[in-house]
mmCIF file of C-alpha atoms in Angstrom:
data_model
loop_
_atom_site.group_PDB
_atom_site.id
_atom_site.type_symbol
_atom_site.label_atom_id
_atom_site.label_comp_id
_atom_site.label_asym_id
_atom_site.label_seq_id
_atom_site.Cartn_x
_atom_site.Cartn_y
_atom_site.Cartn_z
ATOM 1 C CA UNK M 1 -0.090 0.073 0.011
ATOM 2 C CA UNK M 2 1.083 3.087 -0.737
ATOM 3 C CA UNK M 3 2.404 5.858 1.732
ATOM 4 C CA UNK M 4 -0.574 8.027 3.902
ATOM 5 C CA UNK M 5 0.612 11.477 2.979
ATOM 6 C CA UNK M 6 -2.287 14.055 2.589
ATOM 7 C CA UNK M 7 -4.791 11.266 3.663
ATOM 8 C CA UNK M 8 -7.232 12.685 1.279
ATOM 9 C CA UNK M 9 -8.406 9.491 0.935
ATOM 10 C CA UNK M 10 -10.481 9.799 3.952
ATOM 11 C CA UNK M 11 -11.717 13.159 3.542
ATOM 12 C CA UNK M 12 -13.184 11.837 0.042
ATOM 13 C CA UNK M 13 -14.721 8.584 2.148
ATOM 14 C CA UNK M 14 -16.012 11.365 4.744
ATOM 15 C CA UNK M 15 -17.753 12.945 1.448
ATOM 16 C CA UNK M 16 -19.401 9.952 -0.040
ATOM 17 C CA UNK M 17 -21.161 8.834 3.652
ATOM 18 C CA UNK M 18 -22.473 12.308 3.494
ATOM 19 C CA UNK M 19 -25.926 13.856 2.792
ATOM 20 C CA UNK M 20 -26.029 14.089 -1.044
ATOM 21 C CA UNK M 21 -26.193 17.763 -1.867
ATOM 22 C CA UNK M 22 -25.462 19.688 -5.498
ATOM 23 C CA UNK M 23 -22.214 20.536 -4.176
ATOM 24 C CA UNK M 24 -21.217 16.985 -3.528
ATOM 25 C CA UNK M 25 -22.170 15.596 -7.294
ATOM 26 C CA UNK M 26 -20.448 19.074 -8.943
ATOM 27 C CA UNK M 27 -17.365 17.516 -6.757
ATOM 28 C CA UNK M 28 -17.645 14.219 -8.202
ATOM 29 C CA UNK M 29 -14.970 14.429 -10.607
ATOM 30 C CA UNK M 30 -12.457 15.762 -7.978
ATOM 31 C CA UNK M 31 -13.096 12.916 -5.568
ATOM 32 C CA UNK M 32 -12.395 10.263 -8.271
ATOM 33 C CA UNK M 33 -9.167 12.192 -9.339
ATOM 34 C CA UNK M 34 -7.915 12.316 -5.630
ATOM 35 C CA UNK M 35 -8.354 8.366 -5.383
ATOM 36 C CA UNK M 36 -6.588 7.666 -8.507
ATOM 37 C CA UNK M 37 -3.601 10.220 -7.446
ATOM 38 C CA UNK M 38 -3.217 8.756 -3.838
ATOM 39 C CA UNK M 39 -3.628 5.372 -4.950
ATOM 40 C CA UNK M 40 -4.613 3.641 -1.526
ATOM 41 C CA UNK M 41 -7.199 1.894 -2.530
ATOM 42 C CA UNK M 42 -6.815 -0.063 -5.804
ATOM 43 C CA UNK M 43 -8.627 -3.040 -7.813
ATOM 44 C CA UNK M 44 -11.906 -3.764 -7.136
ATOM 45 C CA UNK M 45 -12.087 -1.617 -4.236
ATOM 46 C CA UNK M 46 -11.517 1.517 -6.204
ATOM 47 C CA UNK M 47 -13.930 0.244 -8.983
ATOM 48 C CA UNK M 48 -16.495 0.380 -6.323
ATOM 49 C CA UNK M 49 -16.154 3.898 -5.169
ATOM 50 C CA UNK M 50 -15.950 5.097 -8.766
ATOM 51 C CA UNK M 51 -19.157 3.250 -9.003
ATOM 52 C CA UNK M 52 -20.697 5.017 -6.526
ATOM 53 C CA UNK M 53 -19.348 8.342 -7.204
ATOM 54 C CA UNK M 54 -20.316 8.354 -10.714
ATOM 55 C CA UNK M 55 -24.006 7.487 -9.151
ATOM 56 C CA UNK M 56 -23.556 10.021 -6.881
ATOM 57 C CA UNK M 57 -22.742 12.690 -9.597
ATOM 58 C CA UNK M 58 -25.195 11.268 -12.306
ATOM 59 C CA UNK M 59 -28.567 10.255 -10.616
ATOM 60 C CA UNK M 60 -31.388 12.904 -9.580
ATOM 61 C CA UNK M 61 -30.562 14.598 -6.552
ATOM 62 C CA UNK M 62 -34.002 14.143 -4.849
ATOM 63 C CA UNK M 63 -34.105 10.086 -5.371
ATOM 64 C CA UNK M 64 -30.432 10.181 -4.235
ATOM 65 C CA UNK M 65 -31.237 12.302 -0.655
ATOM 66 C CA UNK M 66 -34.426 9.756 -0.341
ATOM 67 C CA UNK M 67 -32.203 6.717 -0.564
ATOM 68 C CA UNK M 68 -29.618 8.073 1.731
ATOM 69 C CA UNK M 69 -32.490 9.086 4.488
ATOM 70 C CA UNK M 70 -34.170 5.833 4.525
ATOM 71 C CA UNK M 71 -30.897 3.811 4.710
ATOM 72 C CA UNK M 72 -29.134 6.061 7.549
ATOM 73 C CA UNK M 73 -31.284 8.010 9.421
ATOM 74 C CA UNK M 74 -34.066 5.752 9.389
ATOM 75 C CA UNK M 75 -32.172 2.508 9.968
ATOM 76 C CA UNK M 76 -31.096 2.168 13.245
ATOM 77 C CA UNK M 77 -29.107 -0.740 12.237
ATOM 78 C CA UNK M 78 -27.221 1.316 9.481
ATOM 79 C CA UNK M 79 -26.847 4.376 12.128
ATOM 80 C CA UNK M 80 -23.577 6.049 11.125
ATOM 81 C CA UNK M 81 -23.335 7.189 14.710
ATOM 82 C CA UNK M 82 -20.495 5.168 16.031
ATOM 83 C CA UNK M 83 -21.576 5.073 19.563
ATOM 84 C CA UNK M 84 -24.783 4.176 18.789
ATOM 85 C CA UNK M 85 -23.669 0.867 17.908
ATOM 86 C CA UNK M 86 -21.823 0.631 21.763
ATOM 87 C CA UNK M 87 -23.757 2.496 24.368
ATOM 88 C CA UNK M 88 -27.121 2.892 22.285
ATOM 89 C CA UNK M 89 -28.981 5.666 23.955
ATOM 90 C CA UNK M 90 -27.580 4.855 27.379
ATOM 91 C CA UNK M 91 -25.850 7.932 29.724
ATOM 92 C CA UNK M 92 -22.554 6.226 28.568
ATOM 93 C CA UNK M 93 -22.753 7.093 25.455
ATOM 94 C CA UNK M 94 -22.806 11.090 26.464
ATOM 95 C CA UNK M 95 -19.485 10.635 28.195
ATOM 96 C CA UNK M 96 -17.675 8.974 25.376
ATOM 97 C CA UNK M 97 -18.859 11.594 23.265
ATOM 98 C CA UNK M 98 -17.301 13.939 25.583
ATOM 99 C CA UNK M 99 -13.966 12.106 25.350
ATOM 100 C CA UNK M 100 -13.802 11.673 21.422
ATOM 101 C CA UNK M 101 -14.393 15.688 21.131
ATOM 102 C CA UNK M 102 -11.619 16.067 23.497
ATOM 103 C CA UNK M 103 -9.580 13.761 21.574
ATOM 104 C CA UNK M 104 -10.254 15.605 18.322
ATOM 105 C CA UNK M 105 -9.338 19.251 19.761
ATOM 106 C CA UNK M 106 -5.711 17.393 21.772
ATOM 107 C CA UNK M 107 -5.212 17.249 17.376
ATOM 108 C CA UNK M 108 -6.310 20.787 16.431
ATOM 109 C CA UNK M 109 -9.459 19.296 14.741
ATOM 110 C CA UNK M 110 -12.803 21.205 16.085
ATOM 111 C CA UNK M 111 -16.140 20.128 15.081
ATOM 112 C CA UNK M 112 -18.808 22.617 14.237
ATOM 113 C CA UNK M 113 -21.167 22.552 17.511
ATOM 114 C CA UNK M 114 -24.279 21.218 15.407
ATOM 115 C CA UNK M 115 -21.853 17.744 14.319
ATOM 116 C CA UNK M 116 -22.025 14.936 17.135
ATOM 117 C CA UNK M 117 -18.572 13.768 17.070
ATOM 118 C CA UNK M 118 -18.977 10.022 16.232
ATOM 119 C CA UNK M 119 -20.864 10.419 13.258
ATOM 120 C CA UNK M 120 -18.409 8.243 11.065
ATOM 121 C CA UNK M 121 -18.337 10.867 8.072
ATOM 122 C CA UNK M 122 -16.959 13.367 10.835
ATOM 123 C CA UNK M 123 -14.481 10.734 12.259
ATOM 124 C CA UNK M 124 -13.307 10.217 8.796
ATOM 125 C CA UNK M 125 -12.870 13.700 8.019
ATOM 126 C CA UNK M 126 -10.766 14.121 11.411
ATOM 127 C CA UNK M 127 -8.696 10.782 10.441
ATOM 128 C CA UNK M 128 -7.907 12.809 7.140
ATOM 129 C CA UNK M 129 -6.047 15.514 9.314
ATOM 130 C CA UNK M 130 -3.863 13.201 11.468
ATOM 131 C CA UNK M 131 -0.557 11.562 10.769
ATOM 132 C CA UNK M 132 -0.951 8.527 9.077
ATOM 133 C CA UNK M 133 -0.063 6.078 11.859
ATOM 134 C CA UNK M 134 -2.651 7.651 14.286
ATOM 135 C CA UNK M 135 -5.275 7.602 11.571
ATOM 136 C CA UNK M 136 -4.475 3.982 11.137
ATOM 137 C CA UNK M 137 -4.128 2.879 14.631
ATOM 138 C CA UNK M 138 -7.706 4.378 15.505
ATOM 139 C CA UNK M 139 -9.530 3.005 12.467
ATOM 140 C CA UNK M 140 -8.465 -0.339 13.500
ATOM 141 C CA UNK M 141 -10.715 0.301 17.009
ATOM 142 C CA UNK M 142 -14.795 0.483 15.469
ATOM 143 C CA UNK M 143 -13.296 -2.172 12.710
ATOM 144 C CA UNK M 144 -16.021 -4.623 13.942
ATOM 145 C CA UNK M 145 -18.744 -2.036 12.975
ATOM 146 C CA UNK M 146 -17.522 -0.869 10.195
ATOM 147 C CA UNK M 147 -17.960 -4.761 9.087
ATOM 148 C CA UNK M 148 -21.015 -5.332 9.745
ATOM 149 C CA UNK M 149 -22.421 -2.037 8.079
ATOM 150 C CA UNK M 150 -20.802 -3.505 5.309
ATOM 151 C CA UNK M 151 -22.373 -6.740 5.459
ATOM 152 C CA UNK M 152 -25.860 -5.292 6.083
ATOM 153 C CA UNK M 153 -25.415 -2.754 2.936
ATOM 154 C CA UNK M 154 -24.419 -5.498 0.820
ATOM 155 C CA UNK M 155 -27.204 -7.384 1.806
ATOM 156 C CA UNK M 156 -29.368 -4.523 0.634
ATOM 157 C CA UNK M 157 -27.323 -4.446 -2.652
ATOM 158 C CA UNK M 158 -26.353 -0.881 -1.827
ATOM 159 C CA UNK M 159 -23.470 0.590 -3.337
ATOM 160 C CA UNK M 160 -22.537 2.601 -0.142
ATOM 161 C CA UNK M 161 -20.824 -1.001 0.838
ATOM 162 C CA UNK M 162 -18.206 -0.022 -1.112
ATOM 163 C CA UNK M 163 -17.271 2.789 1.513
ATOM 164 C CA UNK M 164 -17.008 0.335 3.981
ATOM 165 C CA UNK M 165 -15.079 -1.856 2.530
ATOM 166 C CA UNK M 166 -12.929 0.711 1.373
ATOM 167 C CA UNK M 167 -12.053 1.484 5.183
ATOM 168 C CA UNK M 168 -11.918 -1.984 6.291
ATOM 169 C CA UNK M 169 -8.980 -2.378 3.443
ATOM 170 C CA UNK M 170 -7.432 1.021 5.010
ATOM 171 C CA UNK M 171 -7.842 -0.125 8.684
ATOM 172 C CA UNK M 172 -6.067 -3.542 7.629
ATOM 173 C CA UNK M 173 -6.865 -5.214 10.674
ATOM 174 C CA UNK M 174 -8.131 -8.325 11.672
ATOM 175 C CA UNK M 175 -11.977 -8.445 12.560
ATOM 176 C CA UNK M 176 -12.606 -10.300 15.638
ATOM 177 C CA UNK M 177 -15.397 -12.649 14.304
ATOM 178 C CA UNK M 178 -17.001 -13.157 17.870
ATOM 179 C CA UNK M 179 -18.062 -9.668 18.210
ATOM 180 C CA UNK M 180 -18.492 -9.630 14.312
ATOM 181 C CA UNK M 181 -21.329 -12.379 14.980
ATOM 182 C CA UNK M 182 -22.417 -10.428 17.729
ATOM 183 C CA UNK M 183 -23.308 -7.425 15.673
ATOM 184 C CA UNK M 184 -24.843 -9.329 13.389
ATOM 185 C CA UNK M 185 -27.539 -10.603 15.661
ATOM 186 C CA UNK M 186 -28.659 -6.818 15.940
ATOM 187 C CA UNK M 187 -32.050 -6.487 14.718
ATOM 188 C CA UNK M 188 -31.595 -4.970 10.625
ATOM 189 C CA UNK M 189 -35.238 -4.182 9.109
ATOM 190 C CA UNK M 190 -35.526 -3.748 5.220
ATOM 191 C CA UNK M 191 -35.143 -0.144 4.770
ATOM 192 C CA UNK M 192 -38.146 -0.036 3.170
ATOM 193 C CA UNK M 193 -40.370 -1.855 5.851
ATOM 194 C CA UNK M 194 -41.226 1.490 7.743
ATOM 195 C CA UNK M 195 -43.289 -0.031 10.083
ATOM 196 C CA UNK M 196 -40.357 -2.467 11.531
ATOM 197 C CA UNK M 197 -38.161 0.203 11.598
ATOM 198 C CA UNK M 198 -40.212 2.335 13.538
ATOM 199 C CA UNK M 199 -40.437 -0.780 15.958
ATOM 200 C CA UNK M 200 -36.681 -1.089 15.866
ATOM 201 C CA UNK M 201 -36.556 2.500 17.387
ATOM 202 C CA UNK M 202 -38.727 1.898 20.138
ATOM 203 C CA UNK M 203 -36.962 -1.496 21.548
ATOM 204 C CA UNK M 204 -34.013 -1.568 23.641
ATOM 205 C CA UNK M 205 -31.100 0.331 23.229
ATOM 206 C CA UNK M 206 -28.567 -1.068 20.946
ATOM 207 C CA UNK M 207 -25.687 -2.393 22.804
ATOM 208 C CA UNK M 208 -22.010 -3.860 21.812
ATOM 209 C CA UNK M 209 -21.604 -7.093 23.781
ATOM 210 C CA UNK M 210 -22.423 -7.807 27.641
ATOM 211 C CA UNK M 211 -20.180 -4.367 28.657
ATOM 212 C CA UNK M 212 -20.070 -1.865 26.387
ATOM 213 C CA UNK M 213 -18.177 0.399 28.350
ATOM 214 C CA UNK M 214 -14.508 1.560 27.712
ATOM 215 C CA UNK M 215 -12.710 -1.919 28.871
ATOM 216 C CA UNK M 216 -15.023 -3.964 26.658
ATOM 217 C CA UNK M 217 -13.037 -5.455 23.087
ATOM 218 C CA UNK M 218 -14.086 -4.521 19.674
ATOM 219 C CA UNK M 219 -14.867 -0.917 19.517
ATOM 220 C CA UNK M 220 -14.723 -0.443 23.345
ATOM 221 C CA UNK M 221 -11.211 -0.047 22.369
ATOM 222 C CA UNK M 222 -11.582 3.274 20.481
ATOM 223 C CA UNK M 223 -13.066 4.730 24.064
ATOM 224 C CA UNK M 224 -10.407 3.106 26.333
ATOM 225 C CA UNK M 225 -7.779 5.093 23.680
ATOM 226 C CA UNK M 226 -9.847 8.335 23.510
ATOM 227 C CA UNK M 227 -10.069 8.356 27.494
ATOM 228 C CA UNK M 228 -5.954 7.563 27.912
ATOM 229 C CA UNK M 229 -5.602 10.394 25.407
ATOM 230 C CA UNK M 230 -7.796 12.522 27.344
ATOM 231 C CA UNK M 231 -5.621 11.953 30.671
ATOM 232 C CA UNK M 232 -2.719 12.285 29.244
ATOM 233 C CA UNK M 233 -2.453 15.075 26.134
ATOM 234 C CA UNK M 234 1.332 14.606 26.150
ATOM 235 C CA UNK M 235 0.415 11.262 24.665
ATOM 236 C CA UNK M 236 -0.308 12.523 21.531
ATOM 237 C CA UNK M 237 2.889 13.897 20.770
ATOM 238 C CA UNK M 238 4.294 10.277 20.514
ATOM 239 C CA UNK M 239 1.034 8.818 18.190
#
């Protein structure tokens, strides 16, 4: 794999997982150029992203926005908020948000007030501005979540699965089969079944594992790492 220098590839992945806009459509060609130029993703992984970029750049904007909303805003199992899959709506999620925001700030990255820190597009944007080793190390922590989301999107034959496959490829980490299987057991109603989606939101919060706190393995490693950085900001210099 080529060396991560500018890491603008992460910024492209962030854009692809953001709500479709006319500005995104206008930038489709530029996004493709970044991926080709940096060469961090190749072969079928790159082809899948190029297909998605082509679709986002050419399809009717309203249809793209409607599809995005059904997938990522209405489907809890496809939530782009990472801590939704760790803490659900429990109180621990609030502290995890604070830790993640502090982690961003320790690297000079300030999110807008209306952006939740655990939103995956924002997380990917952050990875585009930190050193490569830090980006890859942190990216591996929620890998089971990313892999589970890819599986769910592939079952739906969604072109967005290509983005999650690309993230897993960049992370080059080893997915824990047990944790992935546990995530796979979470209810995953079809995005077109609005009644099932409503029932899913009414049920108990999604959690990852018997203890979803900072000491849990899998994506819980991210929370542990964030708290360690928050307690010891000097360690960021060695990231």
